[in-house]
């Protein structure tokens, strides 16, 4: 199914089974969607790109990418990955590159088109929230791929991460701008996921008795700066210390 025009005729006990794929990955993703009862928001898109004019570490990269992409309102692991037609069950650098590209492209589209309502300003409005709603089939063809192990469970070729990220960011951003109806469906999904995550976080904090100021005090910056909970200047002090290892005792 992963190669266009691919045919297999298998005979077992005088009975022949015929397998044929006219469109390769496009046919394959349709089979996977139907088998798993996924519900894509729109017909999966097909993007093909190569490494022409793409240089990494001072050397031209020889690779080609093919990605089938859509989104699903229901969360779940829906990304399949292949390198040189071998399945990578743990994904790898090509999948990470795609996720980063999706995040960057959708965020850029939302910012450029003023798609973030004011009520979301305090929320973490990040398109990374959509990763768990992505339907994708990622296929990379390249020379000398580097894998996690002999069973090729995960692609570790770092050059592919940047390659997929760069190519898919531009391709996807152009597509979003050219298809506002579908793009707005994705934006709505992102905002709904962000709002649900925010509500869940607020509910958890309420149960634990954590307020916004205590949230700040537990953040990464407060490891060296303790939040001043008092509004009285006489009760507040600022300590300026030098170096990561410096500390102030009370």
mmCIF file of C-alpha atoms in Angstrom:
data_model
loop_
_atom_site.group_PDB
_atom_site.id
_atom_site.type_symbol
_atom_site.label_atom_id
_atom_site.label_comp_id
_atom_site.label_asym_id
_atom_site.label_seq_id
_atom_site.Cartn_x
_atom_site.Cartn_y
_atom_site.Cartn_z
ATOM 1 C CA UNK A 1 0.000 0.000 0.000
ATOM 2 C CA UNK A 2 2.889 2.401 0.494
ATOM 3 C CA UNK A 3 3.976 2.445 -3.172
ATOM 4 C CA UNK A 4 1.767 3.679 -6.068
ATOM 5 C CA UNK A 5 0.875 1.108 -8.732
ATOM 6 C CA UNK A 6 2.115 -1.664 -6.430
ATOM 7 C CA UNK A 7 0.560 -5.107 -6.925
ATOM 8 C CA UNK A 8 0.940 -8.358 -5.014
ATOM 9 C CA UNK A 9 -0.656 -11.636 -6.108
ATOM 10 C CA UNK A 10 -0.403 -14.197 -3.322
ATOM 11 C CA UNK A 11 -1.443 -17.813 -3.830
ATOM 12 C CA UNK A 12 -2.047 -20.048 -0.814
ATOM 13 C CA UNK A 13 -3.508 -23.558 -1.173
ATOM 14 C CA UNK A 14 -4.547 -22.848 -4.747
ATOM 15 C CA UNK A 15 -6.392 -19.701 -3.705
ATOM 16 C CA UNK A 16 -5.084 -16.372 -5.012
ATOM 17 C CA UNK A 17 -5.299 -13.073 -3.128
ATOM 18 C CA UNK A 18 -4.794 -9.855 -5.053
ATOM 19 C CA UNK A 19 -3.501 -6.666 -3.467
ATOM 20 C CA UNK A 20 -3.174 -3.491 -5.491
ATOM 21 C CA UNK A 21 -2.607 0.164 -4.617
ATOM 22 C CA UNK A 22 -3.277 2.786 -7.262
ATOM 23 C CA UNK A 23 -2.308 5.823 -5.180
ATOM 24 C CA UNK A 24 0.088 4.437 -2.591
ATOM 25 C CA UNK A 25 -0.019 6.263 0.736
ATOM 26 C CA UNK A 26 -3.283 8.040 -0.094
ATOM 27 C CA UNK A 27 -5.003 4.663 -0.428
ATOM 28 C CA UNK A 28 -3.230 3.339 2.649
ATOM 29 C CA UNK A 29 -4.372 6.146 4.943
ATOM 30 C CA UNK A 30 -7.959 5.621 3.802
ATOM 31 C CA UNK A 31 -7.711 1.967 4.820
ATOM 32 C CA UNK A 32 -6.249 2.928 8.218
ATOM 33 C CA UNK A 33 -8.933 5.571 8.822
ATOM 34 C CA UNK A 34 -11.725 3.137 8.012
ATOM 35 C CA UNK A 35 -10.191 0.314 10.039
ATOM 36 C CA UNK A 36 -9.756 2.473 13.150
ATOM 37 C CA UNK A 37 -12.997 4.423 12.673
ATOM 38 C CA UNK A 38 -11.228 7.770 12.748
ATOM 39 C CA UNK A 39 -13.197 10.844 11.716
ATOM 40 C CA UNK A 40 -10.991 13.268 9.739
ATOM 41 C CA UNK A 41 -12.161 16.894 9.627
ATOM 42 C CA UNK A 42 -11.527 16.970 5.877
ATOM 43 C CA UNK A 43 -10.201 14.671 3.171
ATOM 44 C CA UNK A 44 -6.544 13.935 3.969
ATOM 45 C CA UNK A 45 -4.128 16.236 2.164
ATOM 46 C CA UNK A 46 -1.125 14.936 0.251
ATOM 47 C CA UNK A 47 2.167 16.821 0.289
ATOM 48 C CA UNK A 48 5.290 15.719 -1.605
ATOM 49 C CA UNK A 49 8.579 17.604 -1.287
ATOM 50 C CA UNK A 50 12.277 17.019 -1.892
ATOM 51 C CA UNK A 51 15.578 18.330 -0.567
ATOM 52 C CA UNK A 52 16.518 20.370 -3.631
ATOM 53 C CA UNK A 53 18.504 23.409 -2.489
ATOM 54 C CA UNK A 54 18.349 22.163 1.116
ATOM 55 C CA UNK A 55 21.749 22.103 2.839
ATOM 56 C CA UNK A 56 22.553 20.696 6.272
ATOM 57 C CA UNK A 57 25.957 20.807 7.980
ATOM 58 C CA UNK A 58 27.368 22.373 4.817
ATOM 59 C CA UNK A 59 26.315 19.447 2.650
ATOM 60 C CA UNK A 60 23.289 18.992 0.366
ATOM 61 C CA UNK A 61 20.737 16.549 1.739
ATOM 62 C CA UNK A 62 19.401 13.875 -0.592
ATOM 63 C CA UNK A 63 15.913 13.011 0.574
ATOM 64 C CA UNK A 64 12.248 13.086 -0.353
ATOM 65 C CA UNK A 65 9.206 13.400 1.862
ATOM 66 C CA UNK A 66 5.589 12.426 1.384
ATOM 67 C CA UNK A 67 3.028 13.313 4.039
ATOM 68 C CA UNK A 68 -0.699 12.612 4.191
ATOM 69 C CA UNK A 69 -2.373 14.928 6.710
ATOM 70 C CA UNK A 70 -5.713 15.677 8.345
ATOM 71 C CA UNK A 71 -7.095 16.256 11.852
ATOM 72 C CA UNK A 72 -9.615 14.564 14.132
ATOM 73 C CA UNK A 73 -11.732 16.099 16.907
ATOM 74 C CA UNK A 74 -11.196 12.988 19.005
ATOM 75 C CA UNK A 75 -7.734 12.652 20.598
ATOM 76 C CA UNK A 76 -5.486 9.655 20.091
ATOM 77 C CA UNK A 77 -2.247 8.442 18.543
ATOM 78 C CA UNK A 78 -2.910 8.734 14.802
ATOM 79 C CA UNK A 79 0.538 9.333 13.268
ATOM 80 C CA UNK A 80 2.230 6.568 11.260
ATOM 81 C CA UNK A 81 5.870 6.831 10.173
ATOM 82 C CA UNK A 82 8.024 5.168 7.510
ATOM 83 C CA UNK A 83 11.608 5.494 6.301
ATOM 84 C CA UNK A 84 12.551 3.897 2.976
ATOM 85 C CA UNK A 85 9.263 1.970 3.235
ATOM 86 C CA UNK A 86 10.205 0.477 6.620
ATOM 87 C CA UNK A 87 7.712 1.194 9.401
ATOM 88 C CA UNK A 88 9.048 3.171 12.375
ATOM 89 C CA UNK A 89 6.709 2.180 15.188
ATOM 90 C CA UNK A 90 8.163 4.789 17.557
ATOM 91 C CA UNK A 91 8.260 7.585 14.981
ATOM 92 C CA UNK A 92 11.450 9.601 15.156
ATOM 93 C CA UNK A 93 12.962 12.791 13.764
ATOM 94 C CA UNK A 94 10.601 12.968 10.761
ATOM 95 C CA UNK A 95 7.572 12.867 13.058
ATOM 96 C CA UNK A 96 9.079 15.467 15.385
ATOM 97 C CA UNK A 97 9.780 17.696 12.409
ATOM 98 C CA UNK A 98 6.154 17.423 11.286
ATOM 99 C CA UNK A 99 4.769 18.200 14.753
ATOM 100 C CA UNK A 100 6.996 21.261 15.068
ATOM 101 C CA UNK A 101 5.992 22.458 11.603
ATOM 102 C CA UNK A 102 2.298 22.090 12.412
ATOM 103 C CA UNK A 103 2.722 23.987 15.676
ATOM 104 C CA UNK A 104 4.638 26.841 14.043
ATOM 105 C CA UNK A 105 2.391 27.127 10.973
ATOM 106 C CA UNK A 106 -0.883 27.165 12.904
ATOM 107 C CA UNK A 107 0.438 29.620 15.474
ATOM 108 C CA UNK A 108 1.638 31.893 12.654
ATOM 109 C CA UNK A 109 -1.722 31.680 10.910
ATOM 110 C CA UNK A 110 -3.566 32.484 14.147
ATOM 111 C CA UNK A 111 -1.349 35.473 14.905
ATOM 112 C CA UNK A 112 -1.384 36.916 11.381
ATOM 113 C CA UNK A 113 -5.164 36.640 11.090
ATOM 114 C CA UNK A 114 -6.049 37.734 14.640
ATOM 115 C CA UNK A 115 -7.592 34.368 15.458
ATOM 116 C CA UNK A 116 -6.861 34.392 19.213
ATOM 117 C CA UNK A 117 -9.853 35.827 21.143
ATOM 118 C CA UNK A 118 -9.105 38.062 24.116
ATOM 119 C CA UNK A 119 -10.413 35.534 26.623
ATOM 120 C CA UNK A 120 -7.593 33.174 25.618
ATOM 121 C CA UNK A 121 -4.826 35.655 26.432
ATOM 122 C CA UNK A 122 -4.127 34.078 29.840
ATOM 123 C CA UNK A 123 -4.247 30.576 28.440
ATOM 124 C CA UNK A 124 -1.412 28.674 26.848
ATOM 125 C CA UNK A 125 -2.693 28.978 23.288
ATOM 126 C CA UNK A 126 -0.291 26.655 21.548
ATOM 127 C CA UNK A 127 -0.904 24.592 18.432
ATOM 128 C CA UNK A 128 1.120 21.838 20.093
ATOM 129 C CA UNK A 129 -2.220 21.049 21.701
ATOM 130 C CA UNK A 130 -3.287 19.677 18.338
ATOM 131 C CA UNK A 131 -0.574 17.015 18.144
ATOM 132 C CA UNK A 132 -2.899 14.491 19.773
ATOM 133 C CA UNK A 133 -5.558 15.315 17.164
ATOM 134 C CA UNK A 134 -3.372 14.915 14.074
ATOM 135 C CA UNK A 135 -3.988 12.192 11.505
ATOM 136 C CA UNK A 136 -0.816 11.734 9.505
ATOM 137 C CA UNK A 137 1.244 9.296 7.517
ATOM 138 C CA UNK A 138 4.871 10.413 7.255
ATOM 139 C CA UNK A 139 7.143 8.738 4.724
ATOM 140 C CA UNK A 140 10.783 9.674 4.124
ATOM 141 C CA UNK A 141 13.128 8.312 1.469
ATOM 142 C CA UNK A 142 16.804 9.039 2.066
ATOM 143 C CA UNK A 143 20.357 7.726 1.825
ATOM 144 C CA UNK A 144 22.050 6.223 4.864
ATOM 145 C CA UNK A 145 19.318 6.689 7.475
ATOM 146 C CA UNK A 146 20.280 6.299 11.136
ATOM 147 C CA UNK A 147 17.913 4.288 13.319
ATOM 148 C CA UNK A 148 17.523 3.629 17.017
ATOM 149 C CA UNK A 149 18.109 -0.108 16.555
ATOM 150 C CA UNK A 150 18.235 -2.851 13.935
ATOM 151 C CA UNK A 151 14.452 -3.160 13.888
ATOM 152 C CA UNK A 152 14.264 0.493 12.759
ATOM 153 C CA UNK A 153 11.760 1.416 15.480
ATOM 154 C CA UNK A 154 12.707 5.101 15.399
ATOM 155 C CA UNK A 155 14.475 7.336 12.868
ATOM 156 C CA UNK A 156 17.281 9.285 14.553
ATOM 157 C CA UNK A 157 18.724 11.167 11.553
ATOM 158 C CA UNK A 158 18.845 14.741 12.874
ATOM 159 C CA UNK A 159 19.062 16.280 9.396
ATOM 160 C CA UNK A 160 15.570 14.990 8.642
ATOM 161 C CA UNK A 161 14.010 16.890 11.554
ATOM 162 C CA UNK A 162 15.065 20.238 10.122
ATOM 163 C CA UNK A 163 14.245 19.154 6.577
ATOM 164 C CA UNK A 164 10.666 18.133 7.351
ATOM 165 C CA UNK A 165 10.150 21.082 9.704
ATOM 166 C CA UNK A 166 11.331 23.648 7.146
ATOM 167 C CA UNK A 167 9.503 22.214 4.148
ATOM 168 C CA UNK A 168 6.216 21.449 5.897
ATOM 169 C CA UNK A 169 6.071 24.774 7.717
ATOM 170 C CA UNK A 170 6.043 26.706 4.442
ATOM 171 C CA UNK A 171 3.769 24.240 2.673
ATOM 172 C CA UNK A 172 1.235 24.097 5.502
ATOM 173 C CA UNK A 173 1.219 27.859 6.148
ATOM 174 C CA UNK A 174 0.530 28.527 2.467
ATOM 175 C CA UNK A 175 -2.252 25.952 2.530
ATOM 176 C CA UNK A 176 -3.849 27.488 5.650
ATOM 177 C CA UNK A 177 -3.871 30.942 4.072
ATOM 178 C CA UNK A 178 -5.312 29.575 0.836
ATOM 179 C CA UNK A 179 -8.021 27.516 2.576
ATOM 180 C CA UNK A 180 -9.505 29.685 5.355
ATOM 181 C CA UNK A 181 -12.602 27.526 5.836
ATOM 182 C CA UNK A 182 -10.601 24.413 6.702
ATOM 183 C CA UNK A 183 -7.998 26.500 8.549
ATOM 184 C CA UNK A 184 -10.664 27.978 10.818
ATOM 185 C CA UNK A 185 -11.882 24.476 11.671
ATOM 186 C CA UNK A 186 -8.367 23.667 12.860
ATOM 187 C CA UNK A 187 -8.160 26.936 14.816
ATOM 188 C CA UNK A 188 -11.471 26.186 16.530
ATOM 189 C CA UNK A 189 -10.167 22.753 17.499
ATOM 190 C CA UNK A 190 -6.940 24.234 18.889
ATOM 191 C CA UNK A 191 -8.824 26.813 20.968
ATOM 192 C CA UNK A 192 -11.269 24.187 22.271
ATOM 193 C CA UNK A 193 -8.400 21.938 23.340
ATOM 194 C CA UNK A 194 -6.594 24.855 25.011
ATOM 195 C CA UNK A 195 -9.748 25.895 26.841
ATOM 196 C CA UNK A 196 -10.363 22.326 28.025
ATOM 197 C CA UNK A 197 -6.755 22.055 29.255
ATOM 198 C CA UNK A 198 -7.061 25.409 31.032
ATOM 199 C CA UNK A 199 -10.330 24.407 32.717
ATOM 200 C CA UNK A 200 -8.813 21.097 33.841
ATOM 201 C CA UNK A 201 -5.776 22.904 35.259
ATOM 202 C CA UNK A 202 -7.938 25.430 37.111
ATOM 203 C CA UNK A 203 -10.104 22.663 38.538
ATOM 204 C CA UNK A 204 -7.026 20.767 39.734
ATOM 205 C CA UNK A 205 -5.575 23.899 41.351
ATOM 206 C CA UNK A 206 -8.881 24.561 43.093
ATOM 207 C CA UNK A 207 -8.925 21.066 44.587
ATOM 208 C CA UNK A 208 -5.303 21.471 45.706
ATOM 209 C CA UNK A 209 -5.951 24.968 47.025
ATOM 210 C CA UNK A 210 -3.422 26.583 44.666
ATOM 211 C CA UNK A 211 -4.022 30.151 43.507
ATOM 212 C CA UNK A 212 -2.415 32.053 40.642
ATOM 213 C CA UNK A 213 0.244 33.625 42.855
ATOM 214 C CA UNK A 214 1.202 30.259 44.264
ATOM 215 C CA UNK A 215 1.369 29.000 40.697
ATOM 216 C CA UNK A 216 3.981 31.653 39.981
ATOM 217 C CA UNK A 217 5.889 30.753 43.135
ATOM 218 C CA UNK A 218 6.135 27.164 41.935
ATOM 219 C CA UNK A 219 7.217 28.074 38.405
ATOM 220 C CA UNK A 220 10.741 27.672 37.046
ATOM 221 C CA UNK A 221 11.634 31.330 37.545
ATOM 222 C CA UNK A 222 10.810 31.179 41.265
ATOM 223 C CA UNK A 223 13.656 28.741 41.864
ATOM 224 C CA UNK A 224 15.786 31.880 42.249
ATOM 225 C CA UNK A 225 13.089 34.545 42.650
ATOM 226 C CA UNK A 226 10.465 34.026 45.351
ATOM 227 C CA UNK A 227 7.196 35.745 44.580
ATOM 228 C CA UNK A 228 6.326 38.635 46.900
ATOM 229 C CA UNK A 229 2.782 37.988 48.064
ATOM 230 C CA UNK A 230 2.520 41.240 49.990
ATOM 231 C CA UNK A 231 1.565 44.565 48.405
ATOM 232 C CA UNK A 232 3.153 46.528 51.265
ATOM 233 C CA UNK A 233 6.559 47.857 50.073
ATOM 234 C CA UNK A 234 7.868 47.712 53.643
ATOM 235 C CA UNK A 235 7.436 43.930 53.616
ATOM 236 C CA UNK A 236 9.124 43.422 50.247
ATOM 237 C CA UNK A 237 12.808 43.077 49.400
ATOM 238 C CA UNK A 238 14.745 42.335 46.206
ATOM 239 C CA UNK A 239 18.024 40.387 46.443
ATOM 240 C CA UNK A 240 20.490 40.649 43.567
ATOM 241 C CA UNK A 241 22.938 37.727 43.535
ATOM 242 C CA UNK A 242 25.572 36.575 41.061
ATOM 243 C CA UNK A 243 25.824 33.160 39.461
ATOM 244 C CA UNK A 244 23.552 30.147 39.098
ATOM 245 C CA UNK A 245 24.776 28.646 42.368
ATOM 246 C CA UNK A 246 24.196 31.796 44.433
ATOM 247 C CA UNK A 247 21.392 31.649 46.972
ATOM 248 C CA UNK A 248 19.904 33.791 49.691
ATOM 249 C CA UNK A 249 18.773 32.474 53.024
ATOM 250 C CA UNK A 250 16.077 34.132 55.073
#
